[in-house]
Structures are given as C-alpha cells and as structure tokens.
Coordinates of C-alpha atoms in Angstrom, one line a residue:
X1 CA 6.1 -7.4 7.4
X2 CA 9.9 -8.4 5.2
X3 CA 9.7 -8.2 1.7
X4 CA 6.9 -4.7 1.1
X5 CA 5.8 -3.6 -1.6
X6 CA 3.9 0.1 -2.0
X7 CA 2.3 1.3 -4.6
X8 CA 1.2 5.1 -4.9
X9 CA 0.2 7.5 -8.0
X10 CA -0.4 10.8 -7.8
X11 CA -4.7 10.9 -8.6
X12 CA -4.6 7.8 -6.1
X13 CA -6.1 10.2 -3.1
X14 CA -7.8 13.6 -2.8
X15 CA -8.2 15.9 0.2
X16 CA -11.1 14.4 1.4
X17 CA -10.6 12.8 4.9
X18 CA -12.3 10.3 7.3
X19 CA -13.6 11.0 10.6
X20 CA -14.4 9.4 13.8
X21 CA -16.0 11.5 17.1
X22 CA -14.0 10.2 19.6
X23 CA -14.1 11.9 23.5
X24 CA -10.8 12.7 25.6
X25 CA -10.8 9.4 27.5
X26 CA -10.4 7.0 24.4
X27 CA -7.3 8.4 23.4
X28 CA -4.5 6.4 25.0
X29 CA -1.7 8.1 27.2
X30 CA 1.1 9.0 25.2
X31 CA 3.6 6.9 27.6
X32 CA 7.6 8.1 27.5
X33 CA 9.4 7.5 25.0
X34 CA 11.0 4.3 24.4
X35 CA 13.6 4.4 21.7
X36 CA 15.4 6.8 19.3
X37 CA 16.1 7.6 15.7
X38 CA 18.8 9.5 13.2
X39 CA 17.0 10.3 10.5
X40 CA 19.4 10.5 7.3
X41 CA 18.9 13.5 4.6
X42 CA 16.5 13.8 2.1
X43 CA 17.6 12.3 -1.4
X44 CA 16.1 13.5 -4.6
X45 CA 15.9 10.1 -6.8
X46 CA 14.4 11.1 -10.1
X47 CA 15.7 14.9 -10.0
X48 CA 14.5 15.7 -13.4
X49 CA 13.5 18.9 -14.5
X50 CA 10.0 16.5 -15.7
X51 CA 6.5 15.0 -13.5
X52 CA 6.9 12.2 -11.9
X53 CA 3.6 11.7 -11.4
X54 CA 3.4 7.5 -9.7
X55 CA 6.1 5.5 -8.1
X56 CA 6.5 2.3 -5.9
X57 CA 8.8 0.7 -3.6
X58 CA 9.9 -2.0 -2.1
X59 CA 12.8 -4.0 0.0
X60 CA 14.7 -7.1 0.8
X61 CA 17.4 -7.1 3.1
X62 CA 20.1 -4.5 2.6
X63 CA 18.1 -3.9 -0.7
X64 CA 15.9 -0.7 -1.3
X65 CA 13.8 -0.6 -4.8
X66 CA 11.8 2.5 -5.8
X67 CA 10.5 2.7 -9.6
X68 CA 8.6 5.5 -10.6
X69 CA 6.9 6.9 -14.2
X70 CA 9.0 10.1 -15.7
X71 CA 7.1 11.5 -18.7
X72 CA 9.7 14.4 -19.6
X73 CA 8.2 17.4 -21.2
X74 CA 6.6 16.7 -25.0
X75 CA 8.4 13.3 -24.6
X76 CA 7.0 9.4 -23.8
X77 CA 7.0 8.4 -20.2
X78 CA 9.6 5.7 -19.2
X79 CA 9.4 3.3 -16.2
X80 CA 12.3 4.4 -14.1
X81 CA 14.3 2.3 -11.3
X82 CA 17.1 2.9 -8.9
X83 CA 18.4 0.6 -6.3
X84 CA 19.9 1.2 -2.8
X85 CA 22.4 -2.0 -1.4
X86 CA 22.8 0.2 1.8
X87 CA 19.7 0.2 3.4
X88 CA 19.0 3.7 1.9
X89 CA 21.9 5.7 2.0
X90 CA 23.3 5.7 -1.1
X91 CA 21.2 4.6 -5.0
X92 CA 22.7 3.9 -7.8
X93 CA 22.6 5.3 -10.8
X94 CA 19.1 4.8 -12.8
X95 CA 18.1 2.2 -15.2
X96 CA 15.5 2.1 -18.0
X97 CA 13.7 -0.8 -17.9
X98 CA 10.3 0.4 -20.4
X99 CA 11.1 0.7 -23.8
X100 CA 11.4 4.6 -24.4
X101 CA 9.0 4.1 -27.2
X102 CA 5.7 3.9 -25.9
X103 CA 4.1 5.7 -22.8
X104 CA 4.8 3.1 -19.7
X105 CA 3.0 3.8 -16.2
X106 CA 1.6 2.4 -13.4
X107 CA 5.0 0.7 -11.9
X108 CA 4.5 -2.3 -9.5
X109 CA 7.7 -3.6 -7.8
X110 CA 8.2 -6.6 -5.5
X111 CA 11.3 -7.7 -3.8
X112 CA 12.1 -11.4 -2.4
X113 CA 16.2 -12.2 -1.6
X114 CA 18.4 -11.9 -4.9
X115 CA 14.7 -11.8 -6.9
X116 CA 13.4 -8.1 -8.2
X117 CA 10.6 -8.1 -10.2
X118 CA 8.4 -5.0 -11.8
X119 CA 5.8 -4.9 -13.5
X120 CA 3.7 -1.8 -15.2
X121 CA 1.1 -0.5 -18.2
X122 CA 2.5 0.0 -21.6
X123 CA 0.5 -0.9 -25.0
X124 CA -0.7 -3.8 -22.3
X125 CA 1.1 -5.2 -19.1
X126 CA 4.1 -6.1 -19.4
X127 CA 7.5 -7.8 -16.7
X128 CA 10.7 -7.8 -16.3
X129 CA 12.9 -10.1 -13.4
X130 CA 16.0 -9.8 -12.1
X131 CA 17.3 -12.5 -10.3
X132 CA 21.1 -10.3 -8.6
X133 CA 19.6 -7.7 -6.6
X134 CA 18.2 -5.3 -9.8
X135 CA 21.7 -5.4 -10.7
X136 CA 20.5 -6.8 -14.1
X137 CA 16.9 -7.6 -15.6
X138 CA 16.2 -10.3 -18.3
X139 CA 14.0 -9.1 -20.9
X140 CA 10.6 -7.9 -20.7
X141 CA 7.9 -10.0 -21.1
X142 CA 4.6 -9.3 -22.4
X143 CA 1.6 -10.4 -20.0
X144 CA -1.8 -8.9 -22.1
X145 CA -1.8 -6.6 -24.6
X146 CA -4.5 -4.5 -22.7
X147 CA -4.9 -3.5 -19.0
X148 CA -3.7 -1.3 -16.5
X149 CA -2.4 -1.0 -12.9
X150 CA -0.9 -4.3 -12.4
X151 CA 0.0 -5.1 -8.8
X152 CA 2.2 -8.0 -7.9
X153 CA 2.9 -10.5 -5.1
X154 CA 5.6 -13.7 -5.1
X155 CA 6.7 -16.0 -2.8
X156 CA 9.7 -18.2 -3.1
X157 CA 9.9 -19.1 -7.0
X158 CA 6.8 -18.1 -7.6
X159 CA 5.5 -14.9 -9.3
X160 CA 1.5 -13.4 -9.6
X161 CA 0.8 -10.8 -11.4
X162 CA -2.8 -9.2 -11.5
X163 CA -4.5 -6.1 -13.6
X164 CA -7.5 -4.9 -15.2
X165 CA -9.5 -4.6 -18.7
X166 CA -11.5 -2.6 -19.7
X167 CA -14.7 -4.2 -20.8
X168 CA -17.5 -1.6 -21.8
X169 CA -17.9 1.3 -21.4
X170 CA -18.4 0.9 -17.2
X171 CA -17.1 -2.6 -16.9
X172 CA -13.5 -4.1 -15.8
X173 CA -12.6 -7.3 -15.7
X174 CA -9.8 -8.5 -13.4
X175 CA -7.3 -11.1 -15.0
X176 CA -4.5 -12.8 -13.3
X177 CA -1.0 -14.7 -14.4
X178 CA 1.3 -17.0 -12.7
X179 CA 4.7 -17.8 -12.9
X180 CA 6.4 -20.9 -11.6
X181 CA 10.0 -20.3 -12.2
X182 CA 11.4 -17.2 -10.8
X183 CA 9.7 -14.9 -14.5
X184 CA 11.2 -16.5 -17.0
X185 CA 7.5 -17.8 -18.2
X186 CA 4.0 -17.3 -17.3
X187 CA 1.0 -19.8 -17.0
X188 CA -2.6 -19.3 -18.9
X189 CA -4.2 -15.7 -18.0
X190 CA -7.4 -16.5 -15.6
X191 CA -10.4 -14.0 -14.9
X192 CA -10.8 -14.0 -11.4
X193 CA -13.8 -11.6 -11.4
X194 CA -16.0 -14.3 -13.0
X195 CA -17.7 -10.9 -15.0
X196 CA -18.3 -8.6 -13.0
X197 CA -16.5 -5.4 -12.4
X198 CA -13.5 -5.2 -9.8
X199 CA -11.7 -2.2 -9.0
X200 CA -8.2 -1.9 -8.2
X201 CA -7.1 -5.0 -6.5
X202 CA -4.9 -5.8 -3.8
X203 CA -2.6 -8.7 -4.1
X204 CA -0.9 -11.1 -1.1
X205 CA 0.9 -14.9 -1.6
X206 CA 1.2 -16.6 1.5
X207 CA 2.1 -20.6 2.1
X208 CA 1.7 -21.6 -1.5
X209 CA -1.6 -19.5 -1.1
X210 CA -2.9 -16.2 -3.2
X211 CA -5.2 -13.8 -1.6
X212 CA -6.9 -11.1 -4.1
X213 CA -9.5 -8.3 -2.7
X214 CA -11.1 -6.0 -4.7
X215 CA -14.3 -3.2 -5.0
X216 CA -16.2 -5.4 -7.1
X217 CA -20.0 -3.1 -8.2
X218 CA -21.7 -5.8 -10.0
X219 CA -24.9 -5.2 -12.1
X220 CA -26.5 -2.8 -8.9
X221 CA -23.5 -0.1 -9.8
X222 CA -22.7 -0.2 -6.2
X223 CA -19.1 -0.8 -4.9
X224 CA -18.8 -4.6 -2.6
X225 CA -15.6 -5.4 -1.1
X226 CA -14.9 -9.5 -2.9
X227 CA -12.1 -11.5 -2.1
X228 CA -10.7 -14.3 -3.9
X229 CA -8.2 -17.1 -3.0
X230 CA -6.3 -19.7 -4.6
X231 CA -4.5 -22.1 -2.0
X232 CA -2.1 -24.0 -4.9
X233 CA -0.1 -21.7 -6.2
X234 CA -3.0 -19.3 -8.4
X235 CA -3.7 -22.5 -11.0
X236 CA -7.5 -22.2 -9.9
X237 CA -9.4 -19.6 -7.6
X238 CA -12.1 -20.5 -5.0
X239 CA -15.6 -18.6 -5.7
X240 CA -15.9 -15.2 -4.9
X241 CA -16.6 -14.1 -1.6
X242 CA -18.5 -10.7 -0.5
X243 CA -17.3 -9.9 2.3
X244 CA -19.4 -6.3 2.4
X245 CA -22.4 -7.7 2.0
X246 CA -24.1 -8.1 5.1
X247 CA -23.3 -3.9 5.3
X248 CA -26.3 -3.2 3.2
X249 CA -27.8 -3.0 -0.4
X250 CA -26.8 0.6 -1.3
X251 CA -24.2 1.3 0.6
X252 CA -21.0 1.9 -1.3
X253 CA -17.8 -0.7 0.0
X254 CA -14.0 0.3 -1.3
X255 CA -10.7 1.1 -0.6
X256 CA -10.1 -2.5 1.0
X257 CA -6.4 -3.4 2.1
X258 CA -5.6 -7.5 3.2
X259 CA -3.1 -9.0 5.4
X260 CA -2.4 -12.6 5.2
X261 CA -0.3 -13.8 8.6
X262 CA -0.2 -17.7 9.4
X263 CA -3.9 -19.4 8.6
X264 CA -5.5 -15.8 9.0
X265 CA -6.6 -13.5 6.8
X266 CA -7.4 -9.7 8.0
X267 CA -9.9 -7.3 5.6
X268 CA -10.3 -3.8 6.2
X269 CA -11.9 -0.8 4.2
X270 CA -14.2 1.7 3.7
X271 CA -18.4 1.6 4.2
X272 CA -20.0 4.4 3.2
X273 CA -24.2 5.6 3.2
X274 CA -24.1 7.3 0.1
X275 CA -21.8 7.8 -3.2
X276 CA -21.9 11.4 -1.5
X277 CA -21.8 10.2 2.2
X278 CA -22.6 11.7 5.5
X279 CA -21.2 9.0 6.7
X280 CA -18.5 6.4 6.6
X281 CA -17.3 3.9 8.6
X282 CA -14.0 1.5 9.0
X283 CA -14.9 -1.9 8.7
X284 CA -12.5 -5.2 9.5
X285 CA -13.2 -8.6 9.1
X286 CA -11.0 -11.6 9.6
X287 CA -10.8 -15.2 8.3
X288 CA -9.0 -18.1 10.5
X289 CA -8.9 -20.6 7.9
X290 CA -6.9 -18.8 4.9
X291 CA -10.1 -17.6 3.6
X292 CA -12.1 -20.3 3.3
X293 CA -14.8 -18.7 5.5
X294 CA -15.1 -15.1 7.3
X295 CA -15.9 -13.8 10.8
X296 CA -18.7 -11.6 11.1
X297 CA -17.7 -7.3 10.2
X298 CA -16.4 -5.5 13.3
X299 CA -16.7 -2.0 12.9
X300 CA -13.6 0.1 14.1
X301 CA -15.0 4.1 14.1
X302 CA -17.5 5.5 16.0
X303 CA -20.5 5.8 13.5
X304 CA -20.5 9.6 13.2
X305 CA -18.7 11.7 10.4
X306 CA -16.6 10.7 7.6
X307 CA -13.8 7.5 8.6
X308 CA -12.5 6.9 5.1
X309 CA -8.9 5.6 3.5
X310 CA -7.8 2.9 6.0
X311 CA -4.3 1.2 5.6
X312 CA -3.4 -2.3 7.7
X313 CA -0.2 -3.9 8.7
X314 CA -0.2 -6.9 10.6
X315 CA 3.1 -8.2 12.3
X316 CA 3.7 -11.3 14.6
X317 CA 0.2 -10.9 16.7
X318 CA -0.2 -7.3 16.2
X319 CA -3.2 -5.9 14.0
X320 CA -3.2 -2.4 12.7
X321 CA -5.8 -0.1 11.4
X322 CA -5.4 3.4 11.1
X323 CA -7.2 5.9 8.8
X324 CA -8.3 9.1 8.8
X325 CA -11.0 11.4 10.5
X326 CA -13.3 14.5 10.9
X327 CA -13.7 14.0 14.6
X328 CA -11.8 16.6 16.1
X329 CA -13.5 19.2 13.6
X330 CA -10.1 18.4 11.6
X331 CA -9.4 15.6 9.6
X332 CA -6.9 13.7 11.5
X333 CA -5.2 10.0 12.0
X334 CA -6.5 7.5 13.5
X335 CA -4.7 4.0 14.8
X336 CA -6.5 1.3 16.0
X337 CA -4.6 -1.8 17.6
X338 CA -5.3 -5.4 18.2
X339 CA -2.7 -7.2 19.7
X340 CA -4.6 -10.7 19.6
X341 CA -4.7 -11.4 16.2
X342 CA -7.7 -9.6 15.8
X343 CA -9.6 -10.8 18.4
X344 CA -10.6 -7.1 19.9
X345 CA -9.3 -3.8 19.7
X346 CA -8.0 -0.7 21.6
X347 CA -9.5 2.3 21.9
X348 CA -8.8 4.5 19.1
X349 CA -6.1 7.3 19.2
X350 CA -5.5 10.2 17.1
X351 CA -1.6 10.4 16.0
X352 CA -1.8 13.6 14.5
X353 CA -3.5 16.3 16.5
X354 CA -3.2 18.7 14.3
X355 CA -4.9 22.5 13.6
X356 CA -4.8 21.5 9.7
X357 CA -6.1 18.4 7.9
X358 CA -3.8 15.2 8.1
X359 CA -4.7 12.6 5.4
X360 CA -3.4 9.6 3.2
X361 CA -1.7 7.8 6.0
X362 CA 0.7 4.7 5.3
X363 CA 0.9 1.9 8.0
X364 CA 4.8 -0.2 8.3
X365 CA 5.2 -3.0 11.1
X366 CA 7.7 -5.1 11.8
X367 CA 8.8 -6.9 14.8
X368 CA 7.8 -4.7 17.9
X369 CA 8.3 -1.2 15.9
X370 CA 5.3 0.7 14.0
X371 CA 5.8 3.2 11.5
X372 CA 3.1 5.8 10.3
X373 CA 3.3 8.5 7.6
X374 CA 0.7 11.2 6.4
X375 CA 0.3 14.4 4.5
X376 CA -0.4 17.3 6.4
X377 CA -1.6 20.5 5.7
X378 CA -1.1 22.4 9.0
X379 CA 2.2 24.3 7.2
X380 CA 0.5 25.9 4.4
X381 CA 1.0 23.5 1.4
X382 CA 0.9 19.8 2.6
X383 CA 3.8 18.6 4.6
X384 CA 4.7 14.5 5.2
X385 CA 4.4 13.5 8.9
X386 CA 5.7 10.9 11.0
X387 CA 5.5 9.0 14.2
X388 CA 7.2 6.3 15.0
X389 CA 6.7 2.9 18.3
X390 CA 8.9 0.9 19.4
X391 CA 6.0 -0.7 21.6
X392 CA 3.7 -2.3 19.5
X393 CA 1.5 0.7 19.3
X394 CA 1.9 1.1 23.2
X395 CA 3.7 4.8 22.9
X396 CA 4.6 7.0 20.3
X397 CA 7.7 9.3 19.5
X398 CA 6.8 13.1 18.6
X399 CA 5.8 13.8 15.1
X400 CA 8.6 14.9 12.8
X401 CA 7.9 17.1 9.9
X402 CA 10.0 14.3 7.1
X403 CA 10.3 17.1 4.4
X404 CA 9.4 20.4 5.6
X405 CA 9.5 22.0 2.0
X406 CA 7.3 25.4 0.8
X407 CA 5.6 23.3 -1.9
X408 CA 3.3 20.6 -1.8
X409 CA 5.3 17.1 -0.5
X410 CA 2.2 14.2 -1.1
X411 CA 1.1 10.4 -1.4
X412 CA 3.8 9.3 1.4
X413 CA 4.7 5.2 1.4
X414 CA 6.8 3.8 4.3
X415 CA 9.0 0.7 4.5
X416 CA 10.5 -0.9 7.3
X417 CA 13.6 -3.8 6.9
X418 CA 13.2 -7.4 8.2
X419 CA 14.3 -6.5 11.7
X420 CA 12.5 -3.4 11.8
X421 CA 15.7 -1.0 12.8
X422 CA 15.4 0.6 9.6
X423 CA 12.5 2.9 8.3
X424 CA 12.3 4.0 4.3
X425 CA 9.9 6.7 3.3
X426 CA 9.2 8.0 0.2
X427 CA 6.6 10.9 -1.3
X428 CA 6.3 12.8 -4.3
X429 CA 6.9 17.1 -4.0
X430 CA 5.8 19.1 -6.7
X431 CA 8.2 21.6 -7.2
X432 CA 6.3 23.1 -9.6
X433 CA 3.6 22.8 -12.2
X434 CA 5.2 20.6 -14.4
X435 CA 8.2 19.3 -12.3
X436 CA 7.1 16.5 -9.5
X437 CA 10.0 14.1 -7.9
X438 CA 10.0 11.3 -6.0
X439 CA 12.0 11.7 -2.6
X440 CA 13.4 9.6 0.0
X441 CA 14.5 10.0 3.7
X442 CA 15.6 7.1 6.0
X443 CA 15.7 6.7 9.3
X444 CA 17.5 4.4 11.8
X445 CA 16.7 3.5 15.9
X446 CA 19.9 4.6 17.5

C-alpha cells in the first residue's frame, strides 16, 4: 500500500505475546528463494544523548520521512523530522517542528506526493503542512487546546486528523477535524464516539471516504471494537457499528487494525475471555460495501492460548494478517494469507520459529512483496528480525537480524516503496538507560 504511515511509542507494547496451537502439517512449506535483497547500513537518525521514545514514519515516491519526540536531559521534548529524498540512502539534517517551549510528543506523519503532514500533542493538538517534499513547513495550526494521540490520514487535497480528549476520570471522547485545502485550514470539530469511550483509533482515507476503528469501552467498561465511516470527505459520519458485539458481552475486544481497498473494508482485532485472559483469538471482519454493513466475524487463530496484537495489510487481492502466538511453547510470529480479498485464508504459518520470544509484529505489502518485522529475545536483549516474500507470501527468505546489537532494540516498523522494490525499517535502540535513539535501515531488491 503506497503513501503509508506508521506510528509507534515506546510504551505501546509490552512483552505479553499471543498464542495459537498449530500442527506441523498446518505450517506451509518453505519454498525456494524467489528473490534477493541488498541491505544498507544501520543509520542512527536521532543520534543524540537523549531519550527519543516515540516515532512515526511515512513514505511517498522517493521520499522517506521519520519524525520523533526528542527529550533532552532536563529540557523540553520537541518534535523532530528528518527526510530522505533518495529512498532512504541518506537523510537531511534534523528539523524541529514544535515550539521548543512547551512539551511536544506523540507525533504522526502522512506523505502524499509533494505533501507532508505532521500532527502532534503540544498543549492540545498541533499540525503543520509542507507542500515541497518536507523542505519547508507552513506555520503550526492549533486544532484543539486539549487532546492526545493524534492520528492522520489524507487523500488528494483532503487531510483528516483524529485525537482523544479526556472527559472524566475514566472517559475519553474521540474528536475529528477535516481540511479540504491541503491543511491550510480546518473545518469544525466533530465528536466521533457519541459520548462513549474510544481508545487509540486508526484512521484511513479512501475514495472520498474516511474510515475509523477504535476500542470503545462504553458504559459497561468492557472494550468493544467500533467502526465509523464518512462517505462525504469527513463532513458527516454514519452511526457507530459495534463489530465485536457477537463475540460475547464480557469479552474485551482491543487493538483493532483497519485497511481499505476499493469497496472493501478489512478489520482485525484481538478478542480475549477476560482482562486477565487464559484465551485470546484474532478475529477478522470484512465489509463489501465500504463499511455500510459487515459480514460475520471469522476467527483466524485456533482458539488455544493467547493470540494477541494483530497487524493487517492489504495489497491488490491479497489480505495479510499476522499476530503474536504462544502455541509452540514460546511466543512466535504467525501469518495467514488470503489471495481472494478475504473470502478465505490459507493455513497459519510460523514465521519466526525461534528459541526465544517474538512479538511486536509489523507488516508491509506492495505488489508481490511482503515484508515482516518483529522483536525477538533469542539473542539476549531483543533484536529486530526480518523476513520477506517476493511471491505474495507463498515462500519466504531466511530470517535476518537487522539490528544485531548488544542492547535492546524494540518497536519495529516497516514500509515499502510504491512498487515494492525498496523496504524501510525503523526501530528504537536503548543505547543506555537515558539514551534511546531512532534507527533506520533500508533494503533493495536486487
């Protein structure tokens, strides 16, 4: 999927992995190599003796953008951006986008053609736009004087921002604003959740529509996965749809992911039997009419153990779902692939098969290329492991340790260039207790 953006924070994932019991016969045969990749060196993009604890990444064309929150010792956290115009081979100097006066954190970035949009939390929600590939940015706009965890989507000249606002001791509203002039001005603030609580929300723009999914605890304090859409560029929204209502009234449904392709909306999430679960599954639902209605839920895991924290990618007619799995006894990364737009899925495949624990999986798919990254504790401190397929997930290259460092590497994200020939992997590297940097590595298909 082109023009992608990924957001990650250091506190967003802990070592609590998912599970699926699978027989040896259910693991697809590892076929012969189909392609080879050349890996560039590890680049330290932040390279400061400070704590860089969250980041986001986006790509469009030849450009790669990485933003993060940098907190100097005793200083004020700022939002920093670095850009590459040569597919990640080199990066320009750091640019500070926030004020530097008040704390700034939780950055989000989206890139499309020449346009680059960045939102972050700083005494509310701030936003800046660039219309020249990130070389210069317009002055910051304040979208809200309160709020946290902004998320971005954009399409053509439209820009959409959603964020959370605390409304009580245990309640949060999800708010939304839209721009129809490339981020120069924004329309009124809309409340997305009708007064119910929504957790971290994913947002996607497609064919003049806006699609959101989030964890909504409602009045019973049991989170459900709720979906909402706009078919008129974010001007009005249809009513909320509870996608997980058929999974049981007391089962927490969380960590939803969404992808939209053509007229189809794909959503996955984790479904557990309790807040302290003995069983969690990965659940998938699909809409064939842009989210007006959804087909029945499909459980992708095997109903044994803890299957958690799914990721979702759609490319062409292929749908990819990966998650963390403790079926083998330790925690591994499992993948299921549909080659018919979600009509059916092939058997699960164990991609990591490691002696240690694996988690924090992230996917990127473009054309025939599928890239997968995750954390793995086998070497001692966690490293960033990587596998790629050049035939829509039919076969995979051997596992590669991309970080291979003596300190902890965590929270990886992977993106692909529009045609899939290049892959971009970012992660956080805990060099010392007080020094975490943002690292980057590129791949190129030979």
